mmCIF file of C-alpha atoms and ligand atoms in Angstrom:
data_model
loop_
_atom_site.group_PDB
_atom_site.id
_atom_site.type_symbol
_atom_site.label_atom_id
_atom_site.label_comp_id
_atom_site.label_asym_id
_atom_site.label_seq_id
_atom_site.Cartn_x
_atom_site.Cartn_y
_atom_site.Cartn_z
ATOM 1 C CA UNK E 468 98.781 34.498 202.102
ATOM 2 C CA UNK E 469 101.628 34.091 199.572
ATOM 3 C CA UNK E 470 102.154 37.884 199.363
ATOM 4 C CA UNK E 471 103.228 37.893 203.012
ATOM 5 C CA UNK E 472 105.600 34.951 202.629
ATOM 6 C CA UNK E 473 109.262 36.035 202.364
ATOM 7 C CA UNK E 474 109.838 33.431 199.670
ATOM 8 C CA UNK E 475 106.971 34.603 197.460
ATOM 9 C CA UNK E 476 108.828 37.448 195.690
ATOM 10 C CA UNK E 477 111.744 35.136 195.128
ATOM 11 C CA UNK E 478 109.503 32.432 193.700
ATOM 12 C CA UNK E 479 107.722 34.746 191.245
ATOM 13 C CA UNK E 480 111.071 36.105 189.989
ATOM 14 C CA UNK E 481 112.259 32.568 189.178
ATOM 15 C CA UNK E 482 108.956 31.272 187.849
ATOM 16 C CA UNK E 483 108.600 33.946 185.168
ATOM 17 C CA UNK E 484 105.450 34.579 183.147
ATOM 18 C CA UNK E 485 103.801 31.182 183.551
ATOM 19 C CA UNK E 486 103.970 31.445 187.362
ATOM 20 C CA UNK E 487 105.472 27.970 187.723
ATOM 21 C CA UNK E 488 109.020 26.640 187.966
ATOM 22 C CA UNK E 489 110.305 24.096 185.429
ATOM 23 C CA UNK E 490 113.550 22.066 185.600
ATOM 24 C CA UNK E 491 115.699 24.646 183.796
ATOM 25 C CA UNK E 492 114.421 27.484 186.014
ATOM 26 C CA UNK E 493 115.023 25.358 189.104
ATOM 27 C CA UNK E 494 118.590 24.582 188.029
ATOM 28 C CA UNK E 495 119.306 28.292 187.484
ATOM 29 C CA UNK E 496 117.813 29.124 190.881
ATOM 30 C CA UNK E 497 119.746 26.455 192.801
ATOM 31 C CA UNK E 498 122.982 27.465 191.065
ATOM 32 C CA UNK E 499 122.491 31.221 191.630
ATOM 33 C CA UNK E 500 121.669 30.790 195.314
ATOM 34 C CA UNK E 501 124.754 28.606 195.718
ATOM 35 C CA UNK E 502 122.685 25.844 197.272
ATOM 36 C CA UNK E 503 125.351 23.206 196.594
ATOM 37 C CA UNK E 504 128.014 25.279 198.368
ATOM 38 C CA UNK E 505 131.462 23.839 197.702
ATOM 39 C CA UNK E 506 129.922 20.846 195.918
ATOM 40 C CA UNK E 507 129.319 20.779 192.160
ATOM 41 C CA UNK E 508 126.000 22.480 191.201
ATOM 42 C CA UNK E 509 123.012 20.252 190.419
ATOM 43 C CA UNK E 510 122.743 18.731 186.945
ATOM 44 C CA UNK E 511 119.599 19.352 184.883
ATOM 45 C CA UNK E 512 118.887 15.639 185.274
ATOM 46 C CA UNK E 513 118.689 15.922 189.067
ATOM 47 C CA UNK E 514 116.508 19.034 188.799
ATOM 48 C CA UNK E 515 114.099 17.146 186.536
ATOM 49 C CA UNK E 516 113.799 14.393 189.122
ATOM 50 C CA UNK E 517 113.184 17.007 191.844
ATOM 51 C CA UNK E 518 110.300 18.457 189.830
ATOM 52 C CA UNK E 519 108.905 14.989 189.084
ATOM 53 C CA UNK E 520 108.931 14.089 192.794
ATOM 54 C CA UNK E 521 106.345 16.783 193.584
ATOM 55 C CA UNK E 522 104.595 17.064 190.225
ATOM 56 C CA UNK E 523 101.540 14.882 190.744
ATOM 57 C CA UNK E 524 99.590 16.325 187.817
ATOM 58 C CA UNK E 525 102.510 15.679 185.402
ATOM 59 C CA UNK E 526 102.874 19.213 184.016
ATOM 60 C CA UNK E 527 106.664 19.185 184.476
ATOM 61 C CA UNK E 528 106.405 22.328 186.607
ATOM 62 C CA UNK E 529 106.151 23.319 190.287
ATOM 63 C CA UNK E 530 103.860 25.801 192.030
ATOM 64 C CA UNK E 531 104.732 27.843 195.134
ATOM 65 C CA UNK E 532 103.788 25.221 197.727
ATOM 66 C CA UNK E 533 105.809 22.506 196.000
ATOM 67 C CA UNK E 534 108.721 24.937 195.708
ATOM 68 C CA UNK E 535 108.742 25.501 199.464
ATOM 69 C CA UNK E 536 108.304 21.802 200.169
ATOM 70 C CA UNK E 537 111.277 21.019 197.914
ATOM 71 C CA UNK E 538 113.555 23.452 199.759
ATOM 72 C CA UNK E 539 112.625 21.958 203.111
ATOM 73 C CA UNK E 540 113.394 18.433 201.887
ATOM 74 C CA UNK E 541 116.629 19.487 200.155
ATOM 75 C CA UNK E 542 117.874 21.252 203.276
ATOM 76 C CA UNK E 543 117.336 18.111 205.326
ATOM 77 C CA UNK E 544 119.225 15.945 202.854
ATOM 78 C CA UNK E 545 122.042 18.470 202.549
ATOM 79 C CA UNK E 546 122.536 18.512 206.323
ATOM 80 C CA UNK E 547 122.589 14.728 206.273
ATOM 81 C CA UNK E 548 125.230 14.664 203.502
ATOM 82 C CA UNK E 549 127.417 17.356 205.084
ATOM 83 C CA UNK E 550 127.393 15.406 208.346
ATOM 84 C CA UNK E 551 128.499 12.220 206.629
ATOM 85 C CA UNK E 552 131.050 13.955 204.370
ATOM 86 C CA UNK E 553 133.278 15.037 207.270
ATOM 87 C CA UNK E 554 136.330 15.903 205.182
ATOM 88 C CA UNK E 555 134.210 18.066 202.797
ATOM 89 C CA UNK E 556 135.558 16.168 199.799
ATOM 90 C CA UNK E 557 132.089 16.331 198.253
ATOM 91 C CA UNK E 558 131.774 12.558 198.268
ATOM 92 C CA UNK E 559 130.601 9.827 200.613
ATOM 93 C CA UNK E 560 131.699 6.201 200.648
ATOM 94 C CA UNK E 561 129.314 3.349 199.788
ATOM 95 C CA UNK E 562 128.959 2.119 203.394
ATOM 96 C CA UNK E 563 128.201 5.677 204.558
ATOM 97 C CA UNK E 564 125.543 5.905 201.858
ATOM 98 C CA UNK E 565 123.870 2.731 203.195
ATOM 99 C CA UNK E 566 123.756 4.423 206.586
ATOM 100 C CA UNK E 567 122.277 7.602 205.049
ATOM 101 C CA UNK E 568 119.483 5.669 203.358
ATOM 102 C CA UNK E 569 118.713 3.690 206.499
ATOM 103 C CA UNK E 570 118.660 6.940 208.528
ATOM 104 C CA UNK E 571 116.014 8.328 206.180
ATOM 105 C CA UNK E 572 113.748 5.475 207.235
ATOM 106 C CA UNK E 573 113.761 3.407 204.032
ATOM 107 C CA UNK E 574 113.718 -0.347 204.581
ATOM 108 C CA UNK E 575 115.582 -1.866 201.693
ATOM 109 C CA UNK E 576 117.260 -5.263 201.357
ATOM 110 C CA UNK E 577 121.074 -5.385 201.203
ATOM 111 C CA UNK E 578 120.843 -6.613 197.585
ATOM 112 C CA UNK E 579 118.744 -3.645 196.443
ATOM 113 C CA UNK E 580 120.863 -1.252 198.501
ATOM 114 C CA UNK E 581 124.020 -2.519 196.771
ATOM 115 C CA UNK E 582 122.496 -2.099 193.316
ATOM 116 C CA UNK E 583 121.341 1.434 194.167
ATOM 117 C CA UNK E 584 124.720 2.499 195.516
ATOM 118 C CA UNK E 585 126.537 1.149 192.453
ATOM 119 C CA UNK E 586 124.136 3.061 190.204
ATOM 120 C CA UNK E 587 124.795 6.405 191.892
ATOM 121 C CA UNK E 588 128.586 6.069 192.323
ATOM 122 C CA UNK E 589 131.456 7.324 190.220
ATOM 123 C CA UNK E 590 134.713 5.427 190.702
ATOM 124 C CA UNK E 591 133.339 4.023 193.952
ATOM 125 C CA UNK E 592 132.313 7.332 195.517
ATOM 126 C CA UNK E 593 128.971 9.150 195.725
ATOM 127 C CA UNK E 594 128.952 12.865 194.855
ATOM 128 C CA UNK E 595 126.438 15.355 196.253
ATOM 129 C CA UNK E 596 124.461 15.721 192.995
ATOM 130 C CA UNK E 597 124.070 11.947 192.630
ATOM 131 C CA UNK E 598 123.279 11.562 196.320
ATOM 132 C CA UNK E 599 120.400 14.022 195.993
ATOM 133 C CA UNK E 600 119.204 12.383 192.758
ATOM 134 C CA UNK E 601 119.187 9.057 194.601
ATOM 135 C CA UNK E 602 117.288 10.434 197.632
ATOM 136 C CA UNK E 603 114.718 12.202 195.441
ATOM 137 C CA UNK E 604 114.070 9.104 193.348
ATOM 138 C CA UNK E 605 113.865 6.776 196.308
ATOM 139 C CA UNK E 606 111.379 9.049 198.060
ATOM 140 C CA UNK E 607 109.265 9.577 194.955
ATOM 141 C CA UNK E 608 109.143 5.879 194.030
ATOM 142 C CA UNK E 609 108.310 4.950 197.625
ATOM 143 C CA UNK E 610 105.529 7.600 197.668
ATOM 144 C CA UNK E 611 104.153 6.290 194.365
ATOM 145 C CA UNK E 612 104.196 2.761 195.736
ATOM 146 C CA UNK E 613 102.579 3.637 199.082
ATOM 147 C CA UNK E 614 99.838 5.688 197.453
ATOM 148 C CA UNK E 615 98.783 2.506 195.604
ATOM 149 C CA UNK E 616 99.384 0.133 198.538
ATOM 150 C CA UNK E 617 96.112 1.122 200.181
ATOM 151 C CA UNK E 618 96.029 -1.956 202.416
ATOM 152 C CA UNK E 619 99.649 -1.351 203.489
ATOM 153 C CA UNK E 620 100.647 -4.878 202.611
ATOM 154 C CA UNK E 621 103.971 -3.959 201.000
ATOM 155 C CA UNK E 622 102.548 -5.175 197.704
ATOM 156 C CA UNK E 623 100.981 -3.390 194.720
ATOM 157 C CA UNK E 624 99.246 -4.668 191.621
ATOM 158 C CA UNK E 625 100.480 -2.475 188.755
ATOM 159 C CA UNK E 626 98.898 -2.120 185.337
ATOM 160 C CA UNK E 627 101.586 -1.656 182.639
ATOM 161 C CA UNK E 628 100.586 1.908 181.754
ATOM 162 C CA UNK E 629 100.460 3.026 185.390
ATOM 163 C CA UNK E 630 103.835 1.376 186.054
ATOM 164 C CA UNK E 631 105.393 3.239 183.105
ATOM 165 C CA UNK E 632 103.784 6.552 184.091
ATOM 166 C CA UNK E 633 105.030 6.457 187.671
ATOM 167 C CA UNK E 634 108.575 5.268 186.874
ATOM 168 C CA UNK E 635 109.431 6.983 183.555
ATOM 169 C CA UNK E 636 108.970 10.491 184.973
ATOM 170 C CA UNK E 637 111.665 9.868 187.579
ATOM 171 C CA UNK I 479 134.837 -17.568 169.749
ATOM 172 C CA UNK I 480 135.362 -14.004 170.993
ATOM 173 C CA UNK I 481 138.973 -13.988 169.754
ATOM 174 C CA UNK I 482 137.706 -14.191 166.171
ATOM 175 C CA UNK I 483 135.152 -11.443 166.606
ATOM 176 C CA UNK I 484 136.354 -8.100 165.154
ATOM 177 C CA UNK I 485 134.888 -6.263 168.166
ATOM 178 C CA UNK I 486 136.734 -8.379 170.726
ATOM 179 C CA UNK I 487 140.049 -6.494 170.677
ATOM 180 C CA UNK I 488 138.166 -3.253 170.869
ATOM 181 C CA UNK I 489 136.101 -4.455 173.814
ATOM 182 C CA UNK I 490 139.120 -5.662 175.824
ATOM 183 C CA UNK I 491 140.903 -2.331 175.280
ATOM 184 C CA UNK I 492 137.915 -0.432 176.712
ATOM 185 C CA UNK I 493 137.124 -2.884 179.499
ATOM 186 C CA UNK I 494 140.584 -2.733 181.069
ATOM 187 C CA UNK I 495 141.837 -5.092 183.765
ATOM 188 C CA UNK I 496 138.470 -6.238 185.130
ATOM 189 C CA UNK I 497 137.334 -7.397 181.675
ATOM 190 C CA UNK I 498 134.011 -5.578 181.979
ATOM 191 C CA UNK I 499 132.762 -2.162 180.901
ATOM 192 C CA UNK I 500 131.341 0.256 183.479
ATOM 193 C CA UNK I 501 129.484 3.525 182.827
ATOM 194 C CA UNK I 502 132.585 5.729 182.768
ATOM 195 C CA UNK I 503 134.390 3.388 180.372
ATOM 196 C CA UNK I 504 131.302 3.240 178.157
ATOM 197 C CA UNK I 505 131.047 7.035 178.050
ATOM 198 C CA UNK I 506 134.713 7.323 177.044
ATOM 199 C CA UNK I 507 134.237 4.689 174.355
ATOM 200 C CA UNK I 508 131.092 6.245 172.869
ATOM 201 C CA UNK I 509 132.734 9.687 172.868
ATOM 202 C CA UNK I 510 136.013 8.482 171.320
ATOM 203 C CA UNK I 511 134.268 6.558 168.547
ATOM 204 C CA UNK I 512 132.158 9.632 167.782
ATOM 205 C CA UNK I 513 128.974 7.606 168.083
ATOM 206 C CA UNK I 514 126.818 10.703 168.597
ATOM 207 C CA UNK I 515 128.184 12.300 165.399
ATOM 208 C CA UNK I 516 127.132 15.940 165.197
ATOM 209 C CA UNK I 517 124.944 15.540 168.304
ATOM 210 C CA UNK I 518 126.241 16.236 171.828
ATOM 211 C CA UNK I 519 128.102 13.203 173.294
ATOM 212 C CA UNK I 520 126.253 11.009 175.799
ATOM 213 C CA UNK I 521 126.086 12.147 179.426
ATOM 214 C CA UNK I 522 127.349 9.812 182.158
ATOM 215 C CA UNK I 523 123.725 9.560 183.307
ATOM 216 C CA UNK I 524 122.605 8.090 179.981
ATOM 217 C CA UNK I 525 125.561 5.678 179.971
ATOM 218 C CA UNK I 526 124.566 4.474 183.439
ATOM 219 C CA UNK I 527 121.053 3.735 182.200
ATOM 220 C CA UNK I 528 122.493 1.873 179.189
ATOM 221 C CA UNK I 529 124.508 -0.350 181.520
ATOM 222 C CA UNK I 530 121.517 -0.895 183.812
ATOM 223 C CA UNK I 531 119.334 -1.968 180.862
ATOM 224 C CA UNK I 532 121.508 -5.030 180.229
ATOM 225 C CA UNK I 533 122.923 -5.600 183.704
ATOM 226 C CA UNK I 534 120.621 -8.286 185.086
ATOM 227 C CA UNK I 535 122.985 -9.361 187.858
ATOM 228 C CA UNK I 536 123.351 -5.749 189.108
ATOM 229 C CA UNK I 537 127.145 -5.489 189.021
ATOM 230 C CA UNK I 538 127.040 -2.100 187.272
ATOM 231 C CA UNK I 539 129.180 -3.509 184.449
ATOM 232 C CA UNK I 540 128.772 -5.110 181.017
ATOM 233 C CA UNK I 541 130.419 -8.179 179.494
ATOM 234 C CA UNK I 542 131.210 -8.698 175.795
ATOM 235 C CA UNK I 543 127.815 -10.063 174.739
ATOM 236 C CA UNK I 544 125.954 -7.195 176.415
ATOM 237 C CA UNK I 545 128.382 -4.744 174.811
ATOM 238 C CA UNK I 546 127.556 -6.055 171.340
ATOM 239 C CA UNK I 547 123.833 -6.138 172.113
ATOM 240 C CA UNK I 548 123.998 -2.507 173.262
ATOM 241 C CA UNK I 549 125.648 -1.352 170.037
ATOM 242 C CA UNK I 550 123.022 -3.109 167.935
ATOM 243 C CA UNK I 551 120.203 -1.457 169.877
ATOM 244 C CA UNK I 552 121.876 1.971 169.865
ATOM 245 C CA UNK I 553 122.426 1.836 166.121
ATOM 246 C CA UNK I 554 118.749 1.126 165.577
ATOM 247 C CA UNK I 555 117.661 4.034 167.757
ATOM 248 C CA UNK I 556 120.186 6.377 166.155
ATOM 249 C CA UNK I 557 118.855 5.574 162.684
ATOM 250 C CA UNK I 558 115.355 6.215 163.955
ATOM 251 C CA UNK I 559 116.352 9.590 165.439
ATOM 252 C CA UNK I 560 118.323 10.721 162.366
ATOM 253 C CA UNK I 561 115.316 9.896 160.190
ATOM 254 C CA UNK I 562 112.987 11.969 162.338
ATOM 255 C CA UNK I 563 115.465 14.850 162.796
ATOM 256 C CA UNK I 564 115.447 15.785 159.101
ATOM 257 C CA UNK I 565 117.056 19.202 159.557
ATOM 258 C CA UNK I 566 119.935 17.714 161.637
ATOM 259 C CA UNK I 567 119.296 20.236 164.394
ATOM 260 C CA UNK I 568 119.955 17.487 166.953
ATOM 261 C CA UNK I 569 116.438 17.741 168.313
ATOM 262 C CA UNK I 570 113.015 16.288 167.603
ATOM 263 C CA UNK I 571 109.651 17.840 168.371
ATOM 264 C CA UNK I 572 107.260 16.324 170.949
ATOM 265 C CA UNK I 573 104.798 15.009 168.319
ATOM 266 C CA UNK I 574 107.681 13.379 166.417
ATOM 267 C CA UNK I 575 108.801 11.746 169.663
ATOM 268 C CA UNK I 576 105.318 10.241 170.139
ATOM 269 C CA UNK I 577 105.660 8.769 166.672
ATOM 270 C CA UNK I 578 109.147 7.393 167.483
ATOM 271 C CA UNK I 579 107.890 5.654 170.618
ATOM 272 C CA UNK I 580 104.879 4.201 168.815
ATOM 273 C CA UNK I 581 107.165 2.983 165.993
ATOM 274 C CA UNK I 582 109.263 1.091 168.533
ATOM 275 C CA UNK I 583 106.151 -0.927 169.390
ATOM 276 C CA UNK I 584 105.400 0.454 172.863
ATOM 277 C CA UNK I 585 101.706 0.780 173.649
ATOM 278 C CA UNK I 586 101.396 3.705 175.988
ATOM 279 C CA UNK I 587 98.389 5.888 176.793
ATOM 280 C CA UNK I 588 98.422 9.516 175.579
ATOM 281 C CA UNK I 589 98.584 10.680 179.233
ATOM 282 C CA UNK I 590 101.721 8.655 180.008
ATOM 283 C CA UNK I 591 103.235 9.587 176.644
ATOM 284 C CA UNK I 592 102.756 13.285 177.429
ATOM 285 C CA UNK I 593 104.376 12.948 180.842
ATOM 286 C CA UNK I 594 107.331 11.059 179.352
ATOM 287 C CA UNK I 595 107.894 13.596 176.602
ATOM 288 C CA UNK I 596 107.795 16.502 179.061
ATOM 289 C CA UNK I 597 110.340 14.731 181.256
ATOM 290 C CA UNK I 598 112.863 14.287 178.438
ATOM 291 C CA UNK I 599 112.479 17.730 176.808
ATOM 292 C CA UNK I 600 114.472 20.927 177.185
ATOM 293 C CA UNK I 601 112.596 24.057 176.221
ATOM 294 C CA UNK I 602 110.071 21.926 174.353
ATOM 295 C CA UNK I 603 112.575 19.939 172.277
ATOM 296 C CA UNK I 604 114.110 16.483 172.689
ATOM 297 C CA UNK I 605 117.893 16.197 172.219
ATOM 298 C CA UNK I 606 119.652 13.017 171.086
ATOM 299 C CA UNK I 607 121.134 12.203 174.520
ATOM 300 C CA UNK I 608 117.729 12.518 176.231
ATOM 301 C CA UNK I 609 116.014 10.634 173.415
ATOM 302 C CA UNK I 610 118.369 7.681 173.940
ATOM 303 C CA UNK I 611 117.986 7.871 177.746
ATOM 304 C CA UNK I 612 114.216 7.750 177.236
ATOM 305 C CA UNK I 613 114.360 4.780 174.840
ATOM 306 C CA UNK I 614 116.739 2.841 177.086
ATOM 307 C CA UNK I 615 114.606 3.385 180.165
ATOM 308 C CA UNK I 616 111.352 2.572 178.430
ATOM 309 C CA UNK I 617 112.789 -0.655 177.058
ATOM 310 C CA UNK I 618 114.363 -1.683 180.345
ATOM 311 C CA UNK I 619 111.247 -0.942 182.417
ATOM 312 C CA UNK I 620 109.067 -2.760 179.901
ATOM 313 C CA UNK I 621 111.451 -5.755 179.998
ATOM 314 C CA UNK I 622 111.404 -5.753 183.807
ATOM 315 C CA UNK I 623 107.615 -5.622 183.765
ATOM 316 C CA UNK I 624 107.168 -8.375 181.145
ATOM 317 C CA UNK I 625 109.620 -10.703 182.880
ATOM 318 C CA UNK I 626 107.307 -10.588 185.913
ATOM 319 C CA UNK I 627 104.045 -10.649 183.931
ATOM 320 C CA UNK I 628 104.279 -14.392 183.358
ATOM 321 C CA UNK I 629 100.596 -14.734 182.456
ATOM 322 C CA UNK I 630 100.868 -11.796 180.001
ATOM 323 C CA UNK I 631 97.918 -10.052 181.570
ATOM 324 C CA UNK I 632 99.434 -6.568 181.479
ATOM 325 C CA UNK I 633 99.452 -6.615 185.272
ATOM 326 C CA UNK I 634 102.166 -7.365 187.842
ATOM 327 C CA UNK I 635 102.066 -7.770 191.603
ATOM 328 C CA UNK I 636 105.166 -6.006 192.934
ATOM 329 C CA UNK I 637 106.707 -6.402 196.379
ATOM 330 C CA UNK I 638 108.168 -3.082 197.588
ATOM 331 C CA UNK I 639 111.794 -4.250 197.545
ATOM 332 C CA UNK I 640 111.520 -5.745 194.059
ATOM 333 C CA UNK I 641 109.812 -2.567 192.799
ATOM 334 C CA UNK I 642 112.650 -0.425 194.186
ATOM 335 C CA UNK I 643 115.350 -2.744 192.814
ATOM 336 C CA UNK I 644 113.990 -2.760 189.279
ATOM 337 C CA UNK I 645 113.260 0.981 189.079
ATOM 338 C CA UNK I 646 116.083 2.624 191.081
ATOM 339 C CA UNK I 647 118.826 1.189 188.867
ATOM 340 C CA UNK I 648 117.374 2.932 185.816
HETATM 341 CA CA1 CA X 1431 108.204 29.086 184.486
HETATM 342 CA CA1 CA X 1432 136.337 -2.102 183.438
HETATM 343 CA CA1 CA X 1433 115.117 18.765 164.253
#
């Protein structure tokens, strides 16, 4: 039960009165725990995308289970980034980013991969915050797509309102 | 011809050697010209989305015509925001934001509208930078959708790679 989970006390302290964690609370928590280490702390923007990834009922907040799930996913991505960023400069190069995305199991055309990498670069390099934002978005959009691709045909028929709902939150 | 256009000299100064404007150049330009007025200057994130809105060939940069188009659109949205933000606090309330979006001609269900507004709020208010990010994204996603909805049925059949390409850049 939550009460026995070592993370439960921590979660309730962050969540405050409403018992759920919103983007601003998440940003404070990730900054205070030093999650980003020597890298720049997460922007509010990235924290919003993190919430949106797990927030299937669109309340803009996370419960305890989502909170734990998020930490597990973030830890995996951080390990991946640290491994690629050998000189600890806090950035990875575009071709390393392609490798990262492929390693995560996403199958994306070179054209789309190029567009994505350009979008998340600054002066030709990808910083940790933008790397995480990119991973979170890619996972969430892929999840949204797969959940609708019930026949697993790699194709989905979107109504306009559903398309807007599942892309605007990310 | 561009040479006769009063904005041409300005554009070339910002664009630098490559003759095109990327997100960092755009941010510098919008900050230097004081476009946001008394509101907080645009984040790099919002500038990236602005570029992506007009960047159909996915180079991550804007030419002169896109640059002029962007300013026209931004001016319209700014006027809209200033009108709604009567007390010049730099923020609008969620119900005012619904009105803004409806005024721009988007037809979105109350459920999607709620999710969108939550996503772009901080402590229940929408700031100018987030308001513009929201407008840019909504317009760009709607454009991407309509361009594929050739029969105008409000429905589009997306392949996974195309879905990722047209949502990850925004
Ligand atoms: Ca809370
Ligand atoms: Ca340039
Ligand atoms: Ca106001």
